[in-house]
């Protein structure tokens, strides 16, 4: 019958992967050697080998030689891998991911930490917190490792001084708090003497917290990937005898025969006919995370490498723009406008650096705007891909939420996906209704234009709140109407009082708001009207989708104004409330605004008066919407309402 210990191990059966990091010479290898020895996990014969080695060299026993011995074995092609070492406690099994501490090996440290569930960070009590200690802490945060224990090592060299420990502890806790990380425990340790690893030290009776092993045993096991939503990135499609095999590895979740899978970003769905494994004599009924499989489908839909299969009720995000927390390893700096190959699960995409939002100085956590990110720096950037990409936020699913950037066939950076401020575009591109047919009108556009005396179209005014969109739109409408033109303003606030009253201001709501507004504007234009819109419309992708409805009738007008100018105007008091945190996700303050790249017309209201801006709009309408009919205007600027343009 199983005893209490074996029962507890069964409850904590999930393997915990712990990356151990620290500045060079802070005692990381010694701590690992001691940890393995004190938990009876030392490889057989290694203790004697190290003793013999030390005797030959005439030096005291050195625990760190364990790592050297394992490295030698790895170099000789024997089974032990120096970068991953197993040990076990009474509670569970562990894998230690040994990460080099030197700055030049940062890439290896990041590679190891990226697959870890927890981290053990080592700091020398005598030397104290070093720049590399801070950099490692920040990279752990960047990579989403949230379970962190810090070992203040070499307490024997600090005379087991409580005051020295407290000083280092307080300094590092302040640093971690600054990046939003809370160390579960900070533990005084003497790896050389074995104090604080498995057993407590009589020399540190002032410390009453857990040992390193007790702290690790207190970590939560990772959520098994089988319990996450299904993510089956497609590796390839093969035609084999009469079957068409969709192959890949299930990264998370479970899949059964008969399930309907949704392919993203194509949004096509099909039912699984069979699940097949290489070499198996009969097909499987089910498969789960970690298995490389092939599936056949009842429906023959077009599928290509990089698409992600999921269940329809919990699909990945679809987007062509996202924020990314990155670490940069390239010799050439990352710059705005640079293009790289983005590799995410099985997909490869061309990605452009849209903006460098923040470069972080890991030493003091200060951040700054910058034009480039240099080697070994960390930064927050925004990346834009040419088409939609299926992905997840890293915090939701690490398998489909992290990526690497490639330049000239070399990996130059990596990072994790952060969708803060950007919407899932799936809702904007998904068509749910079926059996829908277009109805042709008996009155065509040309007939309406002939009756009205002008062409129709959409003047889409976009810009920050306070840039002057509504002021210009209403004045333009007024002047055009007096001249006999069929014209109407669609204003953002007005639509949110009715048609879009059920939408909030989350990124997905903003995208849906613009989708509906765009469809309404297109209908008005089809009816022969000149439609003037006044929407912030912060996302370029949303505006591009509106343009795609009727490209020849869409005229993008960028009402440009600096954020400082808009905040100074603040006609509705929204910026003031956003700065106090009363309004979250406010465009330009805490949510992105993507300015047009090639608008048909730009009106810089930092420089132009209302009269000058409206005059340019009238000139644009005359040239592009009135056509050859001519334009007669006796007093084009005579009725500009200054009261309607506060601050402009």
Coordinates of C-alpha atoms in Angstrom, one line a residue:
X1 CA 0.0 0.0 0.0
X2 CA 1.3 3.4 -0.8
X3 CA 2.5 5.5 2.1
X4 CA 1.9 9.2 2.8
X5 CA 5.0 10.3 0.9
X6 CA 4.3 8.3 -2.2
X7 CA 0.7 9.6 -2.1
X8 CA 2.0 13.2 -2.0
X9 CA 4.4 12.5 -4.8
X10 CA 1.5 11.2 -6.9
X11 CA -0.4 14.5 -6.3
X12 CA 2.6 16.4 -7.4
X13 CA 3.6 14.1 -10.2
X14 CA 4.1 16.9 -12.7
X15 CA 7.8 17.4 -13.4
X16 CA 9.0 20.9 -12.4
X17 CA 11.6 22.5 -14.6
X18 CA 13.8 24.9 -12.7
X19 CA 16.3 27.2 -14.4
X20 CA 19.2 28.2 -12.3
X21 CA 20.7 31.6 -13.1
X22 CA 23.3 33.9 -11.6
X23 CA 26.2 36.1 -12.2
X24 CA 29.5 34.3 -13.1
X25 CA 31.4 33.1 -10.0
X26 CA 28.4 33.6 -7.7
X27 CA 28.4 29.9 -6.9
X28 CA 25.8 28.5 -9.2
X29 CA 27.7 25.3 -10.0
X30 CA 28.6 24.7 -6.4
X31 CA 25.0 25.1 -5.4
X32 CA 23.8 22.6 -8.1
X33 CA 26.4 20.1 -7.0
X34 CA 25.5 20.4 -3.4
X35 CA 21.8 20.2 -4.2
X36 CA 22.2 17.0 -6.1
X37 CA 24.3 15.5 -3.3
X38 CA 22.1 16.5 -0.4
X39 CA 19.0 15.0 -2.2
X40 CA 20.8 11.8 -3.0
X41 CA 20.6 12.6 -6.7
X42 CA 24.3 12.5 -7.4
X43 CA 25.2 10.4 -10.4
X44 CA 26.7 7.1 -9.4
X45 CA 30.5 7.2 -9.1
X46 CA 30.7 10.9 -9.5
X47 CA 31.5 11.7 -5.9
X48 CA 34.5 9.4 -6.0
X49 CA 35.6 10.8 -9.3
X50 CA 35.5 14.4 -8.0
X51 CA 37.4 13.4 -4.8
X52 CA 40.1 11.7 -6.9
X53 CA 40.3 14.8 -9.2
X54 CA 40.7 17.1 -6.2
X55 CA 43.4 14.9 -4.6
X56 CA 45.4 14.8 -7.8
X57 CA 45.3 18.6 -8.0
X58 CA 46.1 19.0 -4.3
X59 CA 43.0 21.1 -3.6
X60 CA 39.9 20.9 -1.3
X61 CA 36.8 19.1 -2.5
X62 CA 35.0 21.2 -5.0
X63 CA 31.3 20.6 -5.7
X64 CA 31.4 22.7 -8.9
X65 CA 33.5 20.0 -10.5
X66 CA 30.3 17.9 -10.8
X67 CA 29.2 20.3 -13.6
X68 CA 32.6 20.0 -15.3
X69 CA 32.5 16.2 -15.1
X70 CA 29.0 16.2 -16.7
X71 CA 30.1 18.6 -19.3
X72 CA 33.0 16.3 -20.2
X73 CA 30.6 13.4 -20.5
X74 CA 28.3 15.4 -22.7
X75 CA 31.3 16.3 -24.9
X76 CA 32.0 12.6 -25.3
X77 CA 28.5 11.8 -26.4
X78 CA 27.5 10.0 -23.3
X79 CA 23.9 10.2 -22.1
X80 CA 24.0 12.9 -19.5
X81 CA 23.2 16.4 -20.8
X82 CA 25.0 19.1 -18.8
X83 CA 22.3 21.7 -19.5
X84 CA 19.5 19.6 -17.9
X85 CA 20.1 17.7 -14.7
X86 CA 17.5 15.7 -12.8
X87 CA 17.1 15.5 -9.1
X88 CA 14.2 14.6 -6.8
X89 CA 12.8 15.3 -3.4
X90 CA 10.3 13.5 -1.3
X91 CA 7.6 15.6 -3.0
X92 CA 8.4 15.5 -6.7
X93 CA 10.9 15.1 -9.5
X94 CA 12.8 18.1 -10.9
X95 CA 14.9 19.1 -13.9
X96 CA 17.5 21.7 -13.4
X97 CA 18.2 23.8 -16.5
X98 CA 21.7 25.1 -16.1
X99 CA 22.0 28.5 -17.7
X100 CA 25.4 30.1 -18.2
X101 CA 25.9 33.3 -16.2
X102 CA 28.3 35.2 -18.4
X103 CA 27.0 38.1 -20.4
X104 CA 28.2 36.6 -23.7
X105 CA 26.1 33.5 -23.1
X106 CA 22.9 35.4 -22.5
X107 CA 21.3 33.7 -25.5
X108 CA 21.8 30.3 -23.8
X109 CA 20.4 31.6 -20.6
X110 CA 17.3 32.9 -22.4
X111 CA 16.9 29.6 -24.3
X112 CA 17.0 27.7 -21.0
X113 CA 14.7 30.0 -19.1
X114 CA 12.2 30.0 -21.9
X115 CA 11.2 26.4 -21.1
X116 CA 11.3 26.7 -17.3
X117 CA 8.4 26.6 -14.9
X118 CA 10.4 28.2 -12.1
X119 CA 13.7 29.8 -11.4
X120 CA 16.4 29.7 -8.8
X121 CA 18.5 32.9 -8.9
X122 CA 21.9 32.9 -7.2
X123 CA 23.5 36.1 -5.7
X124 CA 26.9 36.2 -4.0
X125 CA 26.4 37.6 -0.4
X126 CA 29.9 39.1 -0.5
X127 CA 29.7 40.8 -3.9
X128 CA 26.1 41.6 -3.6
X129 CA 23.7 42.5 -6.5
X130 CA 25.4 42.8 -9.8
X131 CA 24.2 44.1 -13.2
X132 CA 23.9 40.6 -14.4
X133 CA 21.7 39.8 -11.4
X134 CA 19.4 42.5 -12.4
X135 CA 19.5 41.5 -16.1
X136 CA 18.6 37.9 -15.2
X137 CA 15.7 39.0 -13.0
X138 CA 14.3 41.1 -15.8
X139 CA 14.7 38.4 -18.4
X140 CA 12.9 36.0 -16.1
X141 CA 10.1 38.5 -15.9
X142 CA 10.2 39.0 -19.7
X143 CA 9.9 35.3 -20.3
X144 CA 7.0 34.9 -18.0
X145 CA 8.7 32.9 -15.3
X146 CA 6.7 33.9 -12.2
X147 CA 7.8 31.4 -9.6
X148 CA 11.2 32.7 -8.4
X149 CA 13.4 31.8 -5.4
X150 CA 16.6 33.8 -4.7
X151 CA 19.5 32.2 -2.9
X152 CA 22.0 34.6 -1.3
X153 CA 25.0 32.3 -1.5
X154 CA 28.5 32.3 0.1
X155 CA 27.1 33.4 3.4
X156 CA 30.2 31.6 4.9
X157 CA 32.3 34.4 3.3
X158 CA 30.1 37.0 4.9
X159 CA 30.6 35.5 8.3
X160 CA 26.9 34.3 8.2
X161 CA 26.0 37.9 8.9
X162 CA 22.3 38.6 9.2
X163 CA 22.8 42.3 8.5
X164 CA 24.7 41.5 5.3
X165 CA 21.9 39.1 4.2
X166 CA 19.2 41.7 5.0
X167 CA 21.0 44.4 3.0
X168 CA 21.3 42.3 -0.1
X169 CA 17.8 40.9 0.3
X170 CA 16.3 44.4 0.6
X171 CA 18.2 45.7 -2.4
X172 CA 17.1 42.9 -4.7
X173 CA 13.5 42.8 -3.4
X174 CA 13.2 46.5 -4.4
X175 CA 14.5 45.8 -7.8
X176 CA 12.1 42.8 -8.4
X177 CA 9.2 44.9 -7.1
X178 CA 10.1 47.5 -9.7
X179 CA 9.5 45.0 -12.5
X180 CA 6.4 43.4 -11.0
X181 CA 8.1 40.3 -9.7
X182 CA 7.8 39.0 -6.2
X183 CA 10.4 36.4 -5.1
X184 CA 8.6 33.7 -3.2
X185 CA 11.5 33.4 -0.8
X186 CA 15.0 34.9 -0.5
X187 CA 17.1 32.4 1.3
X188 CA 20.6 32.7 2.9
X189 CA 22.8 29.8 1.7
X190 CA 26.3 28.4 2.0
X191 CA 26.5 26.0 -0.9
X192 CA 30.0 25.1 -0.1
X193 CA 29.1 24.1 3.5
X194 CA 25.7 22.8 2.7
X195 CA 23.8 25.3 4.8
X196 CA 20.3 26.3 3.7
X197 CA 20.1 23.8 0.7
X198 CA 18.4 20.8 2.3
X199 CA 19.4 21.3 5.9
X200 CA 19.4 24.5 8.0
X201 CA 22.7 25.9 9.2
X202 CA 23.4 26.4 12.9
X203 CA 25.4 29.4 11.9
X204 CA 22.2 31.1 10.6
X205 CA 19.8 30.4 13.4
X206 CA 18.4 34.0 12.8
X207 CA 16.8 32.8 9.6
X208 CA 13.4 31.0 10.1
X209 CA 12.3 30.7 6.5
X210 CA 12.4 27.6 4.2
X211 CA 15.4 25.9 2.8
X212 CA 16.0 25.9 -1.0
X213 CA 14.4 22.5 -1.3
X214 CA 11.4 23.4 0.9
X215 CA 10.9 26.5 -1.2
X216 CA 11.0 24.6 -4.5
X217 CA 8.6 22.0 -3.1
X218 CA 6.2 24.9 -2.4
X219 CA 6.0 25.8 -6.0
X220 CA 2.8 24.9 -7.9
X221 CA 3.3 22.3 -10.6
X222 CA 2.7 23.7 -14.1
X223 CA -0.7 23.4 -15.7
X224 CA -0.3 20.3 -17.9
X225 CA -0.4 21.3 -21.6
X226 CA -3.2 18.7 -22.0
X227 CA -5.4 20.9 -19.9
X228 CA -5.0 24.0 -22.1
X229 CA -7.1 24.6 -25.2
X230 CA -6.2 22.6 -28.3
X231 CA -3.4 24.1 -30.4
X232 CA -2.3 21.9 -33.3
X233 CA 0.0 24.0 -35.5
X234 CA 0.2 22.5 -39.0
X235 CA 3.6 21.2 -40.0
X236 CA 2.7 20.1 -43.5
X237 CA 0.2 18.4 -45.7
X238 CA 1.0 15.1 -47.5
X239 CA -0.9 13.1 -50.1
X240 CA -0.3 9.4 -49.2
X241 CA -2.1 6.7 -51.2
X242 CA -5.8 7.8 -51.1
X243 CA -5.4 9.9 -48.0
X244 CA -4.6 13.6 -47.5
X245 CA -2.6 13.7 -44.2
X246 CA -2.5 16.9 -42.1
X247 CA 0.6 16.5 -39.9
X248 CA 2.0 18.3 -37.0
X249 CA 2.5 18.2 -33.2
X250 CA -0.2 18.9 -30.7
X251 CA 1.3 21.6 -28.5
X252 CA -1.6 21.8 -26.1
X253 CA -5.0 20.3 -25.5
X254 CA -6.6 17.1 -26.7
X255 CA -8.1 16.0 -30.0
X256 CA -10.5 13.2 -30.8
X257 CA -11.9 11.6 -33.9
X258 CA -15.2 13.3 -34.8
X259 CA -14.1 16.7 -33.4
X260 CA -14.7 19.7 -35.6
X261 CA -11.5 21.7 -35.8
X262 CA -11.2 25.4 -36.8
X263 CA -8.1 26.3 -38.9
X264 CA -6.8 29.8 -38.1
X265 CA -6.3 32.3 -39.7
X266 CA -8.2 30.9 -42.7
X267 CA -11.3 30.3 -40.4
X268 CA -12.2 27.2 -42.3
X269 CA -13.6 24.3 -40.3
X270 CA -13.7 20.5 -40.9
X271 CA -14.4 17.3 -39.0
X272 CA -11.6 14.9 -38.0
X273 CA -12.1 11.6 -39.8
X274 CA -9.1 9.8 -38.4
X275 CA -6.0 10.3 -36.2
X276 CA -2.9 8.3 -37.4
X277 CA 0.5 7.7 -35.8
X278 CA 3.6 6.8 -37.7
X279 CA 4.2 3.0 -37.6
X280 CA 0.9 2.2 -35.8
X281 CA -1.1 -0.6 -37.4
X282 CA -4.5 1.0 -36.6
X283 CA -5.6 4.6 -36.3
X284 CA -6.0 6.2 -32.8
X285 CA -9.3 7.5 -31.5
X286 CA -7.6 10.4 -29.6
X287 CA -4.4 12.3 -29.2
X288 CA -3.1 14.9 -26.8
X289 CA -0.3 17.5 -26.2
X290 CA 3.1 16.3 -27.0
X291 CA 2.1 13.8 -29.7
X292 CA 3.2 14.2 -33.3
X293 CA 0.3 12.9 -35.4
X294 CA -1.4 13.0 -38.8
X295 CA -5.2 13.6 -39.2
X296 CA -7.5 13.2 -42.1
X297 CA -10.6 15.3 -42.6
X298 CA -14.1 14.6 -43.9
X299 CA -14.0 17.8 -45.9
X300 CA -11.1 18.6 -48.3
X301 CA -10.3 22.2 -47.4
X302 CA -7.1 24.0 -48.4
X303 CA -4.6 24.0 -45.5
X304 CA -1.0 25.2 -45.4
X305 CA 1.9 25.1 -43.0
X306 CA 1.6 27.6 -40.1
X307 CA -2.1 27.4 -39.7
X308 CA -3.3 26.4 -36.2
X309 CA -6.1 23.9 -35.6
X310 CA -8.2 24.5 -32.5
X311 CA -11.7 23.8 -31.3
X312 CA -14.1 26.5 -32.4
X313 CA -15.1 27.5 -28.9
X314 CA -11.6 28.4 -27.8
X315 CA -9.6 29.6 -30.8
X316 CA -6.3 31.5 -30.9
X317 CA -6.0 35.2 -31.6
X318 CA -5.9 36.5 -35.1
X319 CA -4.0 39.7 -35.7
X320 CA -1.5 41.4 -37.9
X321 CA -0.1 43.6 -35.2
X322 CA 1.0 43.0 -31.6
X323 CA 3.2 44.3 -28.9
X324 CA 6.2 42.2 -28.1
X325 CA 8.6 42.1 -25.1
X326 CA 11.9 41.2 -26.8
X327 CA 15.5 40.5 -26.0
X328 CA 17.9 41.5 -28.8
X329 CA 21.0 39.4 -29.6
X330 CA 21.8 40.6 -33.1
X331 CA 25.1 42.4 -33.9
X332 CA 23.2 44.9 -36.0
X333 CA 20.7 46.9 -33.9
X334 CA 17.0 46.6 -34.3
X335 CA 15.4 49.7 -35.8
X336 CA 12.0 51.0 -36.7
X337 CA 11.1 49.9 -40.3
X338 CA 13.5 46.9 -40.2
X339 CA 12.0 43.7 -41.5
X340 CA 12.7 40.3 -40.1
X341 CA 11.5 36.7 -40.5
X342 CA 9.2 36.0 -37.6
X343 CA 9.1 32.3 -36.6
X344 CA 6.2 31.4 -34.4
X345 CA 5.3 27.7 -33.9
X346 CA 5.5 26.2 -37.4
X347 CA 4.7 29.5 -39.2
X348 CA 7.1 31.9 -40.8
X349 CA 6.1 35.5 -41.5
X350 CA 7.6 38.7 -42.7
X351 CA 7.4 41.2 -39.8
X352 CA 8.2 44.9 -39.7
X353 CA 9.1 46.8 -36.6
X354 CA 6.4 49.4 -36.4
X355 CA 7.6 51.1 -33.3
X356 CA 10.1 50.9 -30.5
X357 CA 7.8 51.7 -27.6
X358 CA 10.3 51.4 -24.7
X359 CA 13.9 50.4 -24.2
X360 CA 14.5 49.2 -20.7
X361 CA 17.7 49.8 -18.8
X362 CA 17.9 46.7 -16.7
X363 CA 20.3 48.2 -14.1
X364 CA 17.9 50.8 -12.8
X365 CA 14.7 49.9 -14.7
X366 CA 14.6 53.3 -16.3
X367 CA 13.1 53.3 -19.8
X368 CA 13.4 55.6 -22.7
X369 CA 12.3 56.1 -26.3
X370 CA 14.9 55.2 -28.8
X371 CA 15.6 54.7 -32.5
X372 CA 17.4 51.4 -32.1
X373 CA 17.8 48.4 -29.8
X374 CA 21.4 47.2 -29.4
X375 CA 22.8 43.8 -28.6
X376 CA 21.8 42.4 -25.2
X377 CA 19.2 45.1 -24.6
X378 CA 15.6 44.4 -23.8
X379 CA 12.7 46.4 -25.1
X380 CA 9.0 46.6 -25.8
X381 CA 8.3 47.0 -29.5
X382 CA 5.3 46.7 -31.8
X383 CA 5.5 44.3 -34.8
X384 CA 3.3 44.2 -37.8
X385 CA 3.0 41.2 -40.2
X386 CA 1.8 41.3 -43.8
X387 CA -1.2 39.0 -43.1
X388 CA -3.1 37.7 -40.2
X389 CA -1.2 35.4 -37.8
X390 CA -2.7 32.9 -35.4
X391 CA -1.1 33.2 -31.9
X392 CA -1.9 33.5 -28.2
X393 CA -0.8 35.8 -25.5
X394 CA 2.2 34.2 -23.8
X395 CA 0.5 34.3 -20.4
X396 CA -2.3 32.2 -21.8
X397 CA -0.3 29.7 -23.8
X398 CA 3.5 29.8 -24.0
X399 CA 3.6 27.3 -26.9
X400 CA 1.9 29.7 -29.3
X401 CA 2.9 33.0 -27.5
X402 CA 6.6 33.2 -28.1
X403 CA 8.7 33.7 -31.2
X404 CA 12.1 34.4 -32.6
X405 CA 13.3 36.9 -35.1
X406 CA 15.6 35.8 -37.9
X407 CA 17.9 37.9 -40.0
X408 CA 20.3 36.5 -42.6
X409 CA 19.5 32.9 -41.5
X410 CA 20.6 33.7 -37.9
X411 CA 18.4 34.1 -34.8
X412 CA 18.8 37.8 -33.7
X413 CA 16.1 38.1 -31.1
X414 CA 13.2 36.5 -29.4
X415 CA 10.3 37.5 -27.3
X416 CA 6.8 36.9 -26.1
X417 CA 3.4 38.2 -27.4
X418 CA 1.6 40.9 -25.5
X419 CA -1.7 42.0 -27.0
X420 CA -2.3 45.0 -24.6
X421 CA -4.1 47.7 -26.5
X422 CA -4.7 45.6 -29.7
X423 CA -7.8 43.7 -30.6
X424 CA -8.3 40.1 -31.6
X425 CA -9.2 40.7 -35.3
X426 CA -11.0 37.4 -35.6
X427 CA -14.4 39.0 -35.1
X428 CA -13.8 41.5 -37.8
X429 CA -13.0 39.0 -40.5
X430 CA -15.3 36.1 -39.5
X431 CA -18.5 35.8 -41.5
X432 CA -21.1 33.7 -39.6
X433 CA -24.2 34.1 -41.7
X434 CA -24.8 31.6 -44.5
X435 CA -27.3 31.4 -47.3
X436 CA -27.0 35.2 -47.8
X437 CA -27.4 36.6 -51.3
X438 CA -26.6 40.1 -52.6
X439 CA -29.6 42.1 -54.0
X440 CA -28.9 44.5 -56.9
X441 CA -30.7 47.8 -56.8
X442 CA -32.6 49.1 -59.9
X443 CA -31.1 52.5 -59.4
X444 CA -27.4 52.5 -60.0
X445 CA -24.7 54.8 -58.5
X446 CA -24.2 56.7 -61.8
X447 CA -27.9 57.6 -61.9
X448 CA -27.8 58.9 -58.3
X449 CA -24.7 60.9 -59.0
X450 CA -26.3 62.4 -62.1
X451 CA -29.3 63.5 -60.1
X452 CA -27.2 64.8 -57.2
X453 CA -24.7 66.6 -59.4
X454 CA -21.8 65.0 -57.6
X455 CA -20.2 61.7 -57.0
X456 CA -20.5 60.0 -53.6
X457 CA -17.9 58.6 -51.3
X458 CA -16.6 58.4 -47.8
X459 CA -14.3 61.1 -46.3
X460 CA -12.9 59.1 -43.3
X461 CA -11.4 61.6 -40.8
X462 CA -9.1 59.8 -38.3
X463 CA -6.9 61.2 -35.6
X464 CA -6.5 61.5 -31.8
X465 CA -9.3 62.7 -29.6
X466 CA -9.1 66.5 -29.7
X467 CA -7.4 66.7 -33.1
X468 CA -10.4 68.5 -34.5
X469 CA -12.2 65.7 -36.5
X470 CA -15.8 66.5 -35.4
X471 CA -15.3 70.3 -35.7
X472 CA -14.0 70.0 -39.3
X473 CA -16.6 67.3 -40.3
X474 CA -19.5 69.4 -39.1
X475 CA -18.3 72.6 -40.7
X476 CA -17.6 70.8 -44.0
X477 CA -21.1 69.2 -43.9
X478 CA -22.6 72.6 -43.3
X479 CA -20.9 74.3 -46.2
X480 CA -21.5 71.4 -48.7
X481 CA -25.2 71.2 -47.7
X482 CA -25.7 75.0 -48.4
X483 CA -24.3 74.4 -51.8
X484 CA -26.9 71.7 -52.5
X485 CA -24.8 68.6 -52.0
X486 CA -26.2 65.4 -50.4
X487 CA -23.9 65.1 -47.4
X488 CA -24.1 63.6 -43.9
X489 CA -21.7 63.3 -40.9
X490 CA -21.3 60.0 -39.0
X491 CA -20.0 60.9 -35.6
X492 CA -18.5 58.4 -33.2
X493 CA -20.4 59.6 -30.2
X494 CA -23.7 59.7 -32.1
X495 CA -23.3 56.1 -33.2
X496 CA -22.4 54.9 -29.7
X497 CA -25.7 56.4 -28.5
X498 CA -27.6 54.1 -30.8
X499 CA -26.3 51.5 -33.3
X500 CA -23.1 50.8 -31.2
X501 CA -24.6 51.4 -27.7
X502 CA -23.7 47.9 -26.8
X503 CA -20.0 48.3 -27.4
X504 CA -17.4 49.4 -24.8
X505 CA -13.9 50.6 -25.3
X506 CA -11.9 47.4 -25.1
X507 CA -9.8 46.8 -28.2
X508 CA -12.3 44.3 -29.6
X509 CA -15.2 46.7 -29.1
X510 CA -13.3 49.5 -30.8
X511 CA -12.6 47.3 -33.8
X512 CA -16.3 46.3 -34.0
X513 CA -17.4 49.9 -33.6
X514 CA -15.3 50.8 -36.7
X515 CA -16.5 47.8 -38.6
X516 CA -20.2 48.8 -38.2
X517 CA -19.5 52.4 -38.9
X518 CA -17.6 51.5 -42.0
X519 CA -20.5 49.3 -43.3
X520 CA -23.0 52.1 -42.5
X521 CA -20.8 54.7 -44.3
X522 CA -20.6 52.5 -47.3
X523 CA -24.4 52.1 -47.5
X524 CA -24.8 55.9 -47.3
X525 CA -22.3 56.4 -50.0
X526 CA -24.0 53.8 -52.1
X527 CA -27.2 55.8 -51.7
X528 CA -25.4 58.7 -53.4
X529 CA -24.3 60.7 -50.3
X530 CA -21.0 62.3 -49.5
X531 CA -20.3 60.7 -46.1
X532 CA -18.0 62.4 -43.6
X533 CA -16.9 60.4 -40.6
X534 CA -15.3 61.5 -37.4
X535 CA -13.9 58.5 -35.7
X536 CA -10.5 58.1 -33.8
X537 CA -10.4 54.7 -35.5
X538 CA -7.0 53.9 -33.9
X539 CA -6.1 50.7 -35.7
X540 CA -4.8 50.7 -39.3
X541 CA -6.2 47.3 -39.9
X542 CA -9.7 48.5 -39.2
X543 CA -9.4 51.4 -41.6
X544 CA -7.9 49.2 -44.2
X545 CA -11.0 46.9 -43.9
X546 CA -13.3 49.9 -44.4
X547 CA -11.3 50.9 -47.5
X548 CA -11.6 47.4 -48.8
X549 CA -15.5 47.7 -48.9
X550 CA -15.3 50.2 -51.8
X551 CA -11.7 51.2 -52.4
X552 CA -12.5 53.8 -55.1
X553 CA -14.8 55.7 -52.8
X554 CA -12.8 55.7 -49.6
X555 CA -10.8 58.9 -48.9
X556 CA -8.6 58.7 -45.7
X557 CA -8.1 62.1 -44.1
X558 CA -5.5 62.2 -41.3
X559 CA -6.4 65.0 -38.9
X560 CA -3.0 65.3 -37.4
X561 CA -2.2 66.9 -34.0
X562 CA 0.4 66.2 -31.4
X563 CA -0.6 64.5 -28.2
X564 CA 0.5 67.6 -26.3
X565 CA -1.8 69.8 -28.4
X566 CA -4.8 67.4 -27.9
X567 CA -4.2 67.2 -24.2
X568 CA -4.1 71.0 -24.0
X569 CA -7.4 71.3 -25.9
X570 CA -9.1 68.4 -24.1
X571 CA -12.6 69.6 -25.0
X572 CA -14.4 66.8 -23.2
X573 CA -12.0 66.5 -20.3
X574 CA -11.1 62.9 -21.3
X575 CA -7.3 63.2 -21.2
X576 CA -7.4 64.6 -17.7
X577 CA -9.5 61.6 -16.6
X578 CA -7.3 59.2 -18.5
X579 CA -4.1 60.6 -16.8
X580 CA -5.7 60.0 -13.4
X581 CA -6.5 56.4 -14.4
X582 CA -10.3 57.0 -14.4
X583 CA -10.4 56.0 -18.1
X584 CA -8.4 52.9 -18.9
X585 CA -7.2 52.1 -22.4
X586 CA -7.4 55.7 -23.7
X587 CA -6.0 56.2 -27.1
X588 CA -2.7 58.0 -27.2
X589 CA -2.2 57.6 -23.4
X590 CA -2.6 54.0 -22.5
X591 CA -3.8 52.5 -25.8
X592 CA -2.1 52.8 -29.3
X593 CA -3.0 55.1 -32.1
X594 CA -1.6 54.0 -35.5
X595 CA -1.4 57.0 -37.8
X596 CA -2.1 56.5 -41.5
X597 CA 0.9 55.8 -43.6
X598 CA -0.3 57.1 -47.0
X599 CA -3.6 59.1 -46.4
X600 CA -5.2 60.8 -49.3
X601 CA -5.1 64.1 -47.3
X602 CA -3.4 65.2 -44.2
X603 CA -4.5 68.2 -42.1
X604 CA -2.1 69.3 -39.5
X605 CA -4.2 71.2 -37.0
X606 CA -1.1 72.0 -35.0
X607 CA -0.4 74.4 -37.9
X608 CA -3.7 75.0 -39.7
X609 CA -6.6 77.0 -38.5
X610 CA -10.1 75.7 -38.8
X611 CA -10.7 77.9 -41.8
X612 CA -7.6 76.7 -43.6
X613 CA -8.4 73.0 -42.8
X614 CA -11.9 73.3 -44.2
X615 CA -10.7 75.1 -47.2
X616 CA -8.4 72.2 -48.0
X617 CA -11.2 69.8 -47.5
X618 CA -13.5 71.7 -49.8
X619 CA -10.7 71.8 -52.4
X620 CA -10.2 68.0 -52.1
X621 CA -14.0 67.4 -52.5
X622 CA -14.1 69.7 -55.5
X623 CA -11.2 67.8 -57.2
X624 CA -12.2 64.3 -56.3
X625 CA -16.0 64.1 -55.8
X626 CA -17.4 66.8 -58.0
X627 CA -15.4 65.9 -61.0
X628 CA -16.0 67.8 -64.2
X629 CA -19.2 69.4 -63.1
X630 CA -17.4 72.4 -61.6
X631 CA -17.4 74.1 -58.3
X632 CA -19.1 77.3 -57.6
X633 CA -18.6 78.8 -54.2
X634 CA -19.2 82.4 -53.5
X635 CA -18.1 82.4 -49.9
X636 CA -16.3 79.2 -49.0
X637 CA -15.0 80.3 -45.6
X638 CA -17.7 82.7 -44.6
X639 CA -19.7 80.5 -42.3
X640 CA -17.0 78.7 -40.3
X641 CA -18.3 78.4 -36.7
X642 CA -15.5 79.3 -34.4
X643 CA -17.5 78.4 -31.4
X644 CA -17.6 74.8 -32.7
X645 CA -13.8 74.6 -32.7
X646 CA -12.6 75.3 -29.1
X647 CA -8.9 75.6 -28.9
X648 CA -8.3 75.2 -32.6

